[in-house]
PDB file of C-alpha atoms and ligand atoms in Angstrom:
ATOM      1  CA  UNK A  18      72.625 121.120  95.808  1.00 35.00           C
ATOM      2  CA  UNK A  19      74.710 124.335  96.090  1.00 38.00           C
ATOM      3  CA  UNK A  20      72.450 127.002  94.412  1.00 40.00           C
ATOM      4  CA  UNK A  21      75.509 129.405  94.395  1.00 39.00           C
ATOM      5  CA  UNK A  22      76.719 129.436  90.538  1.00 41.00           C
ATOM      6  CA  UNK A  23      78.815 132.026  88.780  1.00 42.00           C
ATOM      7  CA  UNK A  24      76.023 132.589  86.465  1.00 42.00           C
ATOM      8  CA  UNK A  25      77.464 131.729  82.809  1.00 39.00           C
ATOM      9  CA  UNK A  26      80.860 131.807  84.167  1.00 37.00           C
ATOM     10  CA  UNK A  27      80.894 128.067  84.063  1.00 36.00           C
ATOM     11  CA  UNK A  28      78.091 127.177  81.178  1.00 35.00           C
ATOM     12  CA  UNK A  29      78.296 126.343  77.490  1.00 33.00           C
ATOM     13  CA  UNK A  30      78.933 129.852  76.407  1.00 33.00           C
ATOM     14  CA  UNK A  31      82.585 129.497  77.547  1.00 32.00           C
ATOM     15  CA  UNK A  32      82.939 132.720  78.969  1.00 35.00           C
ATOM     16  CA  UNK A  33      85.601 131.334  82.080  1.00 37.00           C
ATOM     17  CA  UNK A  34      87.966 130.789  79.449  1.00 35.00           C
ATOM     18  CA  UNK A  35      89.053 133.832  78.473  1.00 35.00           C
ATOM     19  CA  UNK A  36      87.627 133.913  75.051  1.00 37.00           C
ATOM     20  CA  UNK A  37      84.519 135.280  73.837  1.00 41.00           C
ATOM     21  CA  UNK A  38      81.579 132.963  74.223  1.00 41.00           C
ATOM     22  CA  UNK A  39      77.941 132.691  71.895  1.00 43.00           C
ATOM     23  CA  UNK A  40      75.007 133.245  74.252  1.00 44.00           C
ATOM     24  CA  UNK A  41      71.657 132.675  72.645  1.00 41.00           C
ATOM     25  CA  UNK A  42      68.585 134.265  74.254  1.00 44.00           C
ATOM     26  CA  UNK A  43      65.537 135.520  73.855  1.00 42.00           C
ATOM     27  CA  UNK A  44      66.326 138.791  72.841  1.00 44.00           C
ATOM     28  CA  UNK A  45      69.562 138.841  70.745  1.00 41.00           C
ATOM     29  CA  UNK A  46      72.460 137.053  69.997  1.00 40.00           C
ATOM     30  CA  UNK A  47      75.384 138.454  71.193  1.00 44.00           C
ATOM     31  CA  UNK A  48      79.081 137.712  72.397  1.00 47.00           C
ATOM     32  CA  UNK A  49      79.909 138.143  75.824  1.00 50.00           C
ATOM     33  CA  UNK A  50      83.368 138.564  76.357  1.00 53.00           C
ATOM     34  CA  UNK A  51      85.160 137.344  79.481  1.00 59.00           C
ATOM     35  CA  UNK A  52      83.942 139.065  82.685  1.00 62.00           C
ATOM     36  CA  UNK A  53      86.280 140.434  85.763  1.00 80.00           C
ATOM     37  CA  UNK A  54      84.325 138.912  88.322  1.00 91.00           C
ATOM     38  CA  UNK A  55      80.385 137.852  89.640  1.00 96.00           C
ATOM     39  CA  UNK A  56      77.822 139.954  90.670  1.00 98.00           C
ATOM     40  CA  UNK A  57      76.390 138.740  93.693  1.00 98.00           C
ATOM     41  CA  UNK A  58      72.844 138.922  95.429  1.00 98.00           C
ATOM     42  CA  UNK A  59      72.575 138.802  99.455  1.00 98.00           C
ATOM     43  CA  UNK A  60      70.519 136.039 100.097  1.00 97.00           C
ATOM     44  CA  UNK A  61      69.670 136.454 103.649  1.00 97.00           C
ATOM     45  CA  UNK A  62      65.921 137.662 102.991  1.00 96.00           C
ATOM     46  CA  UNK A  63      63.878 139.243 100.452  1.00 95.00           C
ATOM     47  CA  UNK A  64      63.633 139.514  96.415  1.00 95.00           C
ATOM     48  CA  UNK A  65      66.761 137.058  95.913  1.00 96.00           C
ATOM     49  CA  UNK A  66      65.477 135.151  92.953  1.00 94.00           C
ATOM     50  CA  UNK A  67      63.972 138.053  91.139  1.00 95.00           C
ATOM     51  CA  UNK A  68      67.174 139.571  90.787  1.00 97.00           C
ATOM     52  CA  UNK A  69      69.220 136.544  90.192  1.00 96.00           C
ATOM     53  CA  UNK A  70      66.604 135.898  87.166  1.00 93.00           C
ATOM     54  CA  UNK A  71      67.349 139.423  85.938  1.00 94.00           C
ATOM     55  CA  UNK A  72      71.213 138.588  86.106  1.00 94.00           C
ATOM     56  CA  UNK A  73      70.877 135.463  84.017  1.00 91.00           C
ATOM     57  CA  UNK A  74      68.691 137.047  81.231  1.00 89.00           C
ATOM     58  CA  UNK A  75      71.343 139.737  80.867  1.00 89.00           C
ATOM     59  CA  UNK A  76      74.002 136.809  80.808  1.00 88.00           C
ATOM     60  CA  UNK A  77      75.788 138.188  83.745  1.00 91.00           C
ATOM     61  CA  UNK A  78      77.938 136.279  86.162  1.00 93.00           C
ATOM     62  CA  UNK A  79      75.954 136.063  89.563  1.00 96.00           C
ATOM     63  CA  UNK A  80      76.295 133.920  92.508  1.00 97.00           C
ATOM     64  CA  UNK A  81      74.098 133.830  95.888  1.00 97.00           C
ATOM     65  CA  UNK A  82      75.744 135.593  98.887  1.00 97.00           C
ATOM     66  CA  UNK A  83      75.161 134.129 102.531  1.00 96.00           C
ATOM     67  CA  UNK A  84      78.453 134.377 104.277  1.00 96.00           C
ATOM     68  CA  UNK A  85      82.003 136.013 104.737  1.00 96.00           C
ATOM     69  CA  UNK A  86      83.900 133.331 102.287  1.00 96.00           C
ATOM     70  CA  UNK A  87      81.457 134.475  99.814  1.00 97.00           C
ATOM     71  CA  UNK A  88      82.758 137.817  98.778  1.00 97.00           C
ATOM     72  CA  UNK A  89      86.299 137.064  97.740  1.00 95.00           C
ATOM     73  CA  UNK A  90      85.140 137.122  93.641  1.00 95.00           C
ATOM     74  CA  UNK A  91      82.616 139.809  93.690  1.00 98.00           C
ATOM     75  CA  UNK A  92      82.739 143.201  91.721  1.00 97.00           C
ATOM     76  CA  UNK A  93      79.424 143.956  92.768  1.00 98.00           C
ATOM     77  CA  UNK A  94      76.435 142.996  95.275  1.00 98.00           C
ATOM     78  CA  UNK A  95      72.729 143.578  95.139  1.00 98.00           C
ATOM     79  CA  UNK A  96      70.882 144.029  98.533  1.00 98.00           C
ATOM     80  CA  UNK A  97      67.192 143.104  97.622  1.00 98.00           C
ATOM     81  CA  UNK A  98      64.114 144.694  98.731  1.00 98.00           C
ATOM     82  CA  UNK A  99      62.866 142.876 101.778  1.00 97.00           C
ATOM     83  CA  UNK A 100      62.453 144.143 105.248  1.00 98.00           C
ATOM     84  CA  UNK A 101      65.162 146.272 106.301  1.00 98.00           C
ATOM     85  CA  UNK A 102      64.635 145.829 109.865  1.00 97.00           C
ATOM     86  CA  UNK A 103      65.407 141.771 109.331  1.00 98.00           C
ATOM     87  CA  UNK A 104      68.123 142.213 107.176  1.00 98.00           C
ATOM     88  CA  UNK A 105      70.023 144.448 109.554  1.00 98.00           C
ATOM     89  CA  UNK A 106      69.536 141.914 112.128  1.00 97.00           C
ATOM     90  CA  UNK A 107      70.606 139.046 109.933  1.00 98.00           C
ATOM     91  CA  UNK A 108      73.658 141.204 108.506  1.00 98.00           C
ATOM     92  CA  UNK A 109      74.821 141.373 112.382  1.00 97.00           C
ATOM     93  CA  UNK A 110      73.932 138.008 113.550  1.00 97.00           C
ATOM     94  CA  UNK A 111      75.896 136.619 110.677  1.00 96.00           C
ATOM     95  CA  UNK A 112      78.586 139.116 110.806  1.00 96.00           C
ATOM     96  CA  UNK A 113      78.592 140.686 107.659  1.00 98.00           C
ATOM     97  CA  UNK A 114      78.637 144.301 108.071  1.00 98.00           C
ATOM     98  CA  UNK A 115      82.389 144.483 107.930  1.00 98.00           C
ATOM     99  CA  UNK A 116      82.777 142.116 104.906  1.00 98.00           C
ATOM    100  CA  UNK A 117      80.245 144.237 103.206  1.00 98.00           C
ATOM    101  CA  UNK A 118      82.090 147.352 104.341  1.00 98.00           C
ATOM    102  CA  UNK A 119      85.632 145.698 103.578  1.00 98.00           C
ATOM    103  CA  UNK A 120      84.780 144.819  99.744  1.00 98.00           C
ATOM    104  CA  UNK A 121      83.111 148.033  99.392  1.00 98.00           C
ATOM    105  CA  UNK A 122      86.282 149.792 100.077  1.00 98.00           C
ATOM    106  CA  UNK A 123      88.360 147.614  97.509  1.00 96.00           C
ATOM    107  CA  UNK A 124      85.772 148.801  94.963  1.00 97.00           C
ATOM    108  CA  UNK A 125      82.791 146.580  94.724  1.00 98.00           C
ATOM    109  CA  UNK A 126      79.912 148.094  93.582  1.00 98.00           C
ATOM    110  CA  UNK A 127      76.591 147.642  95.893  1.00 98.00           C
ATOM    111  CA  UNK A 128      73.079 148.173  94.471  1.00 99.00           C
ATOM    112  CA  UNK A 129      70.221 148.642  97.246  1.00 98.00           C
ATOM    113  CA  UNK A 130      66.580 147.860  95.961  1.00 98.00           C
ATOM    114  CA  UNK A 131      63.881 149.396  98.397  1.00 98.00           C
ATOM    115  CA  UNK A 132      64.833 147.532 101.866  1.00 98.00           C
ATOM    116  CA  UNK A 133      68.322 147.470 100.573  1.00 98.00           C
ATOM    117  CA  UNK A 134      68.526 150.935  99.842  1.00 98.00           C
ATOM    118  CA  UNK A 135      67.521 151.593 103.491  1.00 98.00           C
ATOM    119  CA  UNK A 136      70.033 149.879 104.714  1.00 98.00           C
ATOM    120  CA  UNK A 137      72.644 152.394 102.527  1.00 98.00           C
ATOM    121  CA  UNK A 138      71.388 155.073 103.354  1.00 98.00           C
ATOM    122  CA  UNK A 139      73.757 157.499 105.770  1.00 98.00           C
ATOM    123  CA  UNK A 140      70.494 158.584 107.361  1.00 98.00           C
ATOM    124  CA  UNK A 141      67.271 156.853 108.416  1.00 98.00           C
ATOM    125  CA  UNK A 142      64.494 158.922 109.455  1.00 98.00           C
ATOM    126  CA  UNK A 143      63.564 157.788 113.195  1.00 96.00           C
ATOM    127  CA  UNK A 144      66.015 154.908 113.024  1.00 95.00           C
ATOM    128  CA  UNK A 145      69.426 154.180 113.427  1.00 96.00           C
ATOM    129  CA  UNK A 146      71.516 153.703 110.193  1.00 97.00           C
ATOM    130  CA  UNK A 147      73.067 150.699 109.375  1.00 98.00           C
ATOM    131  CA  UNK A 148      75.955 150.549 106.372  1.00 98.00           C
ATOM    132  CA  UNK A 149      75.777 154.339 105.576  1.00 98.00           C
ATOM    133  CA  UNK A 150      77.367 154.476 102.438  1.00 98.00           C
ATOM    134  CA  UNK A 151      75.653 156.946 100.459  1.00 98.00           C
ATOM    135  CA  UNK A 152      74.723 160.429 101.497  1.00 98.00           C
ATOM    136  CA  UNK A 153      70.759 160.357 101.922  1.00 98.00           C
ATOM    137  CA  UNK A 154      68.086 160.831 104.045  1.00 98.00           C
ATOM    138  CA  UNK A 155      65.440 158.171 103.762  1.00 98.00           C
ATOM    139  CA  UNK A 156      62.297 157.339 105.221  1.00 98.00           C
ATOM    140  CA  UNK A 157      60.430 153.898 105.638  1.00 98.00           C
ATOM    141  CA  UNK A 158      57.148 152.939 104.919  1.00 97.00           C
ATOM    142  CA  UNK A 159      56.848 156.680 103.584  1.00 98.00           C
ATOM    143  CA  UNK A 160      53.770 155.878 101.315  1.00 97.00           C
ATOM    144  CA  UNK A 161      51.530 154.285 103.724  1.00 95.00           C
ATOM    145  CA  UNK A 162      50.759 150.544 104.435  1.00 94.00           C
ATOM    146  CA  UNK A 163      51.291 147.600 101.760  1.00 92.00           C
ATOM    147  CA  UNK A 164      48.027 148.701 100.788  1.00 95.00           C
ATOM    148  CA  UNK A 165      49.613 151.765  99.272  1.00 95.00           C
ATOM    149  CA  UNK A 166      51.751 150.292  96.612  1.00 96.00           C
ATOM    150  CA  UNK A 167      51.457 151.060  93.524  1.00 96.00           C
ATOM    151  CA  UNK A 168      52.980 151.077  89.868  1.00 97.00           C
ATOM    152  CA  UNK A 169      53.699 153.823  87.683  1.00 97.00           C
ATOM    153  CA  UNK A 170      56.726 154.267  85.045  1.00 96.00           C
ATOM    154  CA  UNK A 171      59.411 157.281  84.414  1.00 97.00           C
ATOM    155  CA  UNK A 172      61.891 157.930  82.187  1.00 97.00           C
ATOM    156  CA  UNK A 173      65.358 158.041  83.473  1.00 98.00           C
ATOM    157  CA  UNK A 174      67.910 159.134  80.793  1.00 97.00           C
ATOM    158  CA  UNK A 175      70.857 158.002  82.534  1.00 97.00           C
ATOM    159  CA  UNK A 176      69.721 154.407  82.514  1.00 96.00           C
ATOM    160  CA  UNK A 177      67.868 154.090  79.529  1.00 94.00           C
ATOM    161  CA  UNK A 178      66.134 155.919  76.539  1.00 92.00           C
ATOM    162  CA  UNK A 179      63.214 153.407  76.942  1.00 91.00           C
ATOM    163  CA  UNK A 180      60.503 154.297  79.613  1.00 95.00           C
ATOM    164  CA  UNK A 181      60.900 151.913  82.617  1.00 95.00           C
ATOM    165  CA  UNK A 182      58.410 150.590  84.312  1.00 95.00           C
ATOM    166  CA  UNK A 183      58.280 151.048  88.164  1.00 97.00           C
ATOM    167  CA  UNK A 184      56.888 149.090  91.113  1.00 97.00           C
ATOM    168  CA  UNK A 185      56.685 150.780  94.539  1.00 98.00           C
ATOM    169  CA  UNK A 186      56.009 148.197  97.285  1.00 97.00           C
ATOM    170  CA  UNK A 187      55.841 149.573 101.074  1.00 97.00           C
ATOM    171  CA  UNK A 188      58.544 151.824  99.949  1.00 98.00           C
ATOM    172  CA  UNK A 189      60.483 154.227 101.748  1.00 98.00           C
ATOM    173  CA  UNK A 190      61.044 157.956  99.682  1.00 98.00           C
ATOM    174  CA  UNK A 191      64.513 159.407  99.828  1.00 98.00           C
ATOM    175  CA  UNK A 192      64.143 162.887 101.092  1.00 98.00           C
ATOM    176  CA  UNK A 193      67.515 164.487 100.436  1.00 98.00           C
ATOM    177  CA  UNK A 194      70.911 164.156  98.965  1.00 98.00           C
ATOM    178  CA  UNK A 195      74.379 165.177  99.836  1.00 98.00           C
ATOM    179  CA  UNK A 196      76.116 167.321  96.796  1.00 97.00           C
ATOM    180  CA  UNK A 197      77.971 164.218  95.781  1.00 97.00           C
ATOM    181  CA  UNK A 198      75.119 162.296  95.302  1.00 98.00           C
ATOM    182  CA  UNK A 199      73.693 162.410  91.694  1.00 98.00           C
ATOM    183  CA  UNK A 200      69.983 161.843  91.490  1.00 98.00           C
ATOM    184  CA  UNK A 201      68.458 159.660  88.602  1.00 98.00           C
ATOM    185  CA  UNK A 202      64.742 160.125  89.281  1.00 98.00           C
ATOM    186  CA  UNK A 203      63.320 163.001  90.863  1.00 98.00           C
ATOM    187  CA  UNK A 204      59.480 161.735  91.662  1.00 98.00           C
ATOM    188  CA  UNK A 205      57.103 164.581  92.873  1.00 95.00           C
ATOM    189  CA  UNK A 206      58.382 165.308  96.472  1.00 97.00           C
ATOM    190  CA  UNK A 207      61.061 162.584  96.562  1.00 98.00           C
ATOM    191  CA  UNK A 208      64.108 160.934  95.104  1.00 98.00           C
ATOM    192  CA  UNK A 209      63.397 157.620  93.688  1.00 98.00           C
ATOM    193  CA  UNK A 210      66.801 156.521  92.364  1.00 98.00           C
ATOM    194  CA  UNK A 211      70.320 157.888  93.143  1.00 98.00           C
ATOM    195  CA  UNK A 212      74.007 157.203  93.044  1.00 98.00           C
ATOM    196  CA  UNK A 213      77.441 157.868  94.213  1.00 98.00           C
ATOM    197  CA  UNK A 214      80.823 156.217  92.809  1.00 98.00           C
ATOM    198  CA  UNK A 215      80.041 153.064  94.599  1.00 98.00           C
ATOM    199  CA  UNK A 216      76.529 153.017  95.343  1.00 98.00           C
ATOM    200  CA  UNK A 217      73.269 152.790  93.453  1.00 98.00           C
ATOM    201  CA  UNK A 218      70.142 153.033  95.429  1.00 99.00           C
ATOM    202  CA  UNK A 219      66.621 152.169  94.139  1.00 98.00           C
ATOM    203  CA  UNK A 220      63.134 152.883  96.228  1.00 98.00           C
ATOM    204  CA  UNK A 221      61.330 150.849  93.222  1.00 98.00           C
ATOM    205  CA  UNK A 222      61.776 147.267  92.346  1.00 98.00           C
ATOM    206  CA  UNK A 223      63.242 147.009  88.744  1.00 97.00           C
ATOM    207  CA  UNK A 224      63.600 142.962  89.396  1.00 95.00           C
ATOM    208  CA  UNK A 225      59.734 142.608  89.476  1.00 94.00           C
ATOM    209  CA  UNK A 226      59.185 143.922  85.854  1.00 93.00           C
ATOM    210  CA  UNK A 227      60.440 142.413  82.615  1.00 91.00           C
ATOM    211  CA  UNK A 228      62.567 145.570  82.307  1.00 93.00           C
ATOM    212  CA  UNK A 229      66.135 145.076  82.480  1.00 93.00           C
ATOM    213  CA  UNK A 230      67.322 148.775  82.595  1.00 94.00           C
ATOM    214  CA  UNK A 231      68.491 149.303  86.155  1.00 97.00           C
ATOM    215  CA  UNK A 232      70.595 145.477  85.886  1.00 96.00           C
ATOM    216  CA  UNK A 233      72.164 146.462  82.765  1.00 94.00           C
ATOM    217  CA  UNK A 234      72.812 149.510  84.371  1.00 96.00           C
ATOM    218  CA  UNK A 235      74.453 148.103  87.597  1.00 97.00           C
ATOM    219  CA  UNK A 236      76.362 145.880  85.382  1.00 96.00           C
ATOM    220  CA  UNK A 237      78.132 148.577  83.470  1.00 95.00           C
ATOM    221  CA  UNK A 238      78.704 150.472  86.829  1.00 97.00           C
ATOM    222  CA  UNK A 239      80.682 147.308  88.161  1.00 97.00           C
ATOM    223  CA  UNK A 240      82.676 147.392  84.748  1.00 94.00           C
ATOM    224  CA  UNK A 241      81.059 144.521  83.076  1.00 91.00           C
ATOM    225  CA  UNK A 242      80.907 144.381  79.268  1.00 78.00           C
ATOM    226  CA  UNK A 243      77.038 144.341  78.077  1.00 76.00           C
ATOM    227  CA  UNK A 244      75.875 143.859  74.584  1.00 67.00           C
ATOM    228  CA  UNK A 245      72.509 143.726  75.405  1.00 61.00           C
ATOM    229  CA  UNK A 246      71.049 147.116  73.646  1.00 58.00           C
ATOM    230  CA  UNK A 247      67.294 146.376  73.969  1.00 54.00           C
ATOM    231  CA  UNK A 248      66.656 146.142  77.485  1.00 61.00           C
ATOM    232  CA  UNK A 249      62.767 145.901  77.129  1.00 59.00           C
ATOM    233  CA  UNK A 250      62.692 143.445  74.523  1.00 48.00           C
ATOM    234  CA  UNK A 251      62.190 140.671  76.455  1.00 53.00           C
ATOM    235  CA  UNK A 252      58.956 142.213  77.948  1.00 58.00           C
ATOM    236  CA  UNK A 253      56.495 140.222  75.597  1.00 59.00           C
ATOM    237  CA  UNK A 254      58.338 136.951  76.768  1.00 69.00           C
ATOM    238  CA  UNK A 255      58.436 137.424  80.571  1.00 75.00           C
ATOM    239  CA  UNK A 256      56.581 136.597  83.190  1.00 78.00           C
ATOM    240  CA  UNK A 257      56.341 137.640  86.891  1.00 74.00           C
ATOM    241  CA  UNK A 258      56.801 134.041  88.049  1.00 78.00           C
ATOM    242  CA  UNK A 259      59.937 134.078  85.586  1.00 77.00           C
ATOM    243  CA  UNK A 260      62.428 133.694  88.627  1.00 75.00           C
ATOM    244  CA  UNK A 261      60.710 130.671  89.914  1.00 78.00           C
ATOM    245  CA  UNK A 262      63.111 128.498  88.269  1.00 75.00           C
ATOM    246  CA  UNK A 263      65.677 130.134  90.612  1.00 78.00           C
ATOM    247  CA  UNK A 264      63.661 129.549  93.973  1.00 78.00           C
ATOM    248  CA  UNK A 265      64.416 126.653  96.311  1.00 70.00           C
ATOM    249  CA  UNK A 266      60.759 125.600  96.933  1.00 64.00           C
ATOM    250  CA  UNK A 267      60.477 122.161  98.441  1.00 54.00           C
ATOM    251  CA  UNK A 268      58.713 119.818  96.914  1.00 50.00           C
TER     252      UNK A 268
HETATM  253  N1  LIG B  28      58.783 148.704 104.209  1.00 80.55           N
HETATM  254  C1  LIG B  28      60.316 147.444 104.031  1.00 80.55           C
HETATM  255  C2  LIG B  28      61.164 148.335 105.096  1.00 80.55           C
HETATM  256  O1  LIG B  28      61.145 149.580 105.820  1.00 80.55           O
HETATM  257  C3  LIG B  28      60.925 147.830 102.624  1.00 80.55           C
HETATM  258  C4  LIG B  28      59.358 147.313 101.534  1.00 80.55           C
HETATM  259  C5  LIG B  28      60.391 146.812 100.252  1.00 80.55           C
HETATM  260  O2  LIG B  28      61.703 146.618 100.352  1.00 80.55           O
HETATM  261  N2  LIG B  28      59.963 146.770  99.346  1.00 80.55           N
HETATM  262  O3  LIG B  28      62.246 147.713 105.321  1.00 80.55           O
END
């Protein structure tokens, strides 16, 4: 079966009809208006399902993106965390670099988490850059090995008025940002989240926590109409395996 679906676009909420539909979930009852396009999650390698699940919880139209023909209706693309060297090779093998650049230049917004942020950076310390869409210098594995992964939390005023939980997994550090880049979260000696007009980068993983703040923020950046106000209200109900229902696991 094809797992590519446009989120709630064709479900009983009737959001593809151009009419407002009623979506009921554990957070709230809210109206979802007709949305102008879909947010894609690049489905080559890495944390794909976790992002899909967050988009679903927000009631946003979403789909997996694997090939050139998947891009036509995208207003946003999430490049997930994973392994940036592997992702960069797969982008080349499947000939997806040019199509990403083409759709970016026609207005598609892009959010890179962790490895995704590395692929979007203008400069990767000691390495060849990939898409070069945001003027940042980033250093891979900058905290050490996988064992140096950690969790913390922070306020990111531009994104939410609530404290946001942060998970860093063999994360990079953004070491510097150009003048056209807005720093969203400055930590000790590094930048953890930043954006320009078309690109959002986070070196941590919002998709691995119950918090929806960054997904909501990206949805707004893509021009979607979001009625959910309380982005962390679902935390009590959310489990870190909630994304499993979207995973293709062979039985
Ligand atoms: N260390 C990985 C890399 O350099 C990124 C890890 C992640 O995405 N969590 O690509």
